[in-house]
Amino acid sequence: MQKFRSDFLREEYFYLKHDSGLSIYIYPKKNYKSYHAVISTKYGSVNQKFKLNSEIIETPAGIAHFLEHKLFECQDRDAFEMFSKTGASANACTSWNKTEYYFSCSENFKESLKILLDFVQEPYFTESGVNKERGIIEQEIKMYSDSPGCQSNINLLNSLYWNHPVKEDIAGSVESISRINAGLLNKCYESFYNLSNMTLCLVGDFNPDDMLEFVDKNIKKPHKNNKVESIFPDEPEEVKSHFVSEKMEVVNSYFDLGFKHKVSGRNITCREFIISDIILRIIMMKSGKIYNDLLDKHLITTNSFDYELFDGPYYKSSIFSGESENPEKVAEIIKNGIMQYRNNGVNTEEFSRAKKCYYSDTISLFDRVSSIAETIISMDFSGYKIFEFIDMVSNIGINEINEQITKDFNENNWALSVISKNK
Amino acid sequence: MNKISSVDICEGVSFSHINSKKFKNFGISFVFFSPIEDKLASNLSVLISVLSDSCEKFQNFKDLNKQLEEMYGAYLDYCISKIGNYHVVDLSILATDDRFTINNEKNISKVVDLICELIFNPLVSNNSFNEQIVSRRKKEIIELIDAQISNKRTWSLIKCKQNMFKNEKCGISKYGSKSEVLNITGESLFKVYKSMLESSRVKIMMVSSSDCSDIVTKLKKNFASIRKNLSFDFEPNKFVIPNEAKNISEKMKVQQCKFVMGFRTPFIKPQKTHAMSLFSAIFGGIPTSKLFMSVREKMNLCYYCSSRFDSATGAMYVESGIEESNFEKAKSEILNQLTKIQNGEITDEEINDAKNYLIQRANSISDSMGRFQDWFICQYPFGQSETPEEYAKEISEISKKNIIDCSSKIYLDTIYVLKKEG
């Protein structure tokens, strides 16, 4: 096991690439009563088309999410039922680029970990089980269709991207999931739930050697050499459309303003990730010009505005979202403000404050066992390690920020999605 | 176990400090409790928002936030809620603990000074808050009121509660009404501010690695000059058996029908409510609950079907989202599961699973600064301060008979259904 330590944070963890191919992170957290375990595969809603050995397979939208639902079903009983015996709170989540299975507990950690490792390694897909789940997922899809925030985000991605599967809803549609069957789920499982495509992270007050030994005993599958390669379509640099709108039962309009960024490889580097995050903080700083302009003009409120860097395999964008009476005006102010940064550069004081905020948000991650595990997994999938962030942020210079703004933002790479009130 | 020490600052104002080196951040919250009254909800909501905007020292939002960013992005937040018959508003800051600042800066004392400035020295002239700021913050609260309809699941719960507690204090919306918000002026708000500091009950909670004697001195000094005698005692919610269940429905352009069933129970704080909490967990609170296993897993009618119990009002709510044509089927299955428990159809395994779940969640509370603070804040109106360990012990001792007894005292009061239009 390789040990990583940050003297400044007073934290350490261990990493091992197991013989099975599984990446294992073991993170002791002294004096914590909670434990958290996550096992994740690099398989999300964007991995719809792939090459398995030499066969090209195309799957319906929503299949990764469907598989996540069905993996909880074991031959003799449901994994949730087994977790209920150990008292752990378990769940799973499918996103665009990964599927995670996790649990938290304060007792019986090993027993729960065994359940997690067992059900992820032992799929049990039957046609009757698939049919039964379809009704439940249909209701989940409908639940999200009634959420203006989710709908606005999906519509935005559909406007930013022409071909990339990131534009599709993670859960798919009622139509697409009707094409899913047990055979297809098995094929996807064999392709993406290969342990070399997966990462396990354990956080809690335990002995790391003891944990590793326990995990080692519970890895059943011999490492299969399935060669899987996801296929992504060519994606133009331009956005598909600048504006999309839909009507729903809301009072104020919901909006998502997105900027589509050019990507040069599968994932952005750790450094680019930090730089892009700091840029968003500068643009939308609460003490900054754009934010205060929007507040003073009563276009947003402090409760209803957010932003995020949205990145994954062959996609990267910056998204500003919220509620407003006039989303078009909000978009105009943000776009003009960004162009001013692009033309005049970033002010050193703002840059220094944004770095401080970035630093404090990053160290906050170490206060919760769940956020440590989630961050480690996300970083592992992008090819970097958790302490690199803290070390790297201090030596990022203002020139890199200005260069990245020029690369990432221009007058045309934006799209605005609006959900407005039913008349 | 983290060490908790509590000091009375003056009558009705208590300070609790959780001394812990576990976290890289520290947190401080000022929580104000006032008995529910008409119009007070809207005033307190706007007030707490105004207090988070600026103060005498940092006279506008921009300058205040520049200062917060300098303090390692100290996160200032306000929160508006209700606990039983009480309005609860709080102002809190979460920031980097002194042990983790880059150049050993003393962040804690600076942040504490700042939150005291916001609370004790707001931007006021001629006994009035700044009208421009008040106007902006009124808009913010109106937006929060308007936004409730956007989340249809939350909306359904709000509507069920409103109809259930129509003529009772706890039925008043936590934000108040739009028309009340619109009537607020800088001057009227200043009166509410004075009265909140003078006579509401106040809990100040802090979690940090540092000694807090300076903070106690500072708080005593600040409250000494403004505090008046408390004019109220905490009054628990009253239990009444509903005559007949009310059926309320509304139509909207939605994809999915949502419904909430509101039940009344006599288990209301400060009485013991743990057996009822355990009942709710078994009934619909955990992933292997009776409702999850029957309505979702067996009948495949929904994605969610769950129950939640509010010990401050004694109400239990069951929520689900379904095809409208399945409503009667889902409703009768929910009532059927309740009858089954009333008839004693509950296994030791189900009881142990739910106990295990609740106990483990309680055990992990001290690992989260926010959850740890909330744990004590929720009990404060009832004069209780049970630790998570004490709660876990009580839960472990509840018998099957206790649970069945609870199930026989659950009365359906209101069913709210949000239906598809057209």
Short mmCIF file of C-alpha atoms in Angstrom, two decimals, chain B residues 49 84 91 96 143 239 292 317 323:
data_model
loop_
_atom_site.label_atom_id
_atom_site.label_comp_id
_atom_site.label_asym_id
_atom_site.label_seq_id
_atom_site.Cartn_x
_atom_site.Cartn_y
_atom_site.Cartn_z
CA SER B 49 -32.37 38.31 5.86
CA GLY B 84 -43.98 23.35 16.85
CA LEU B 91 -27.85 33.56 11.61
CA THR B 96 -11.76 27.96 8.78
CA GLU B 143 -39.30 34.70 -3.92
CA PHE B 239 -53.66 17.31 20.49
CA PHE B 292 -41.45 0.83 0.90
CA TYR B 317 -47.06 12.56 7.09
CA GLU B 323 -50.14 7.53 -11.52
#
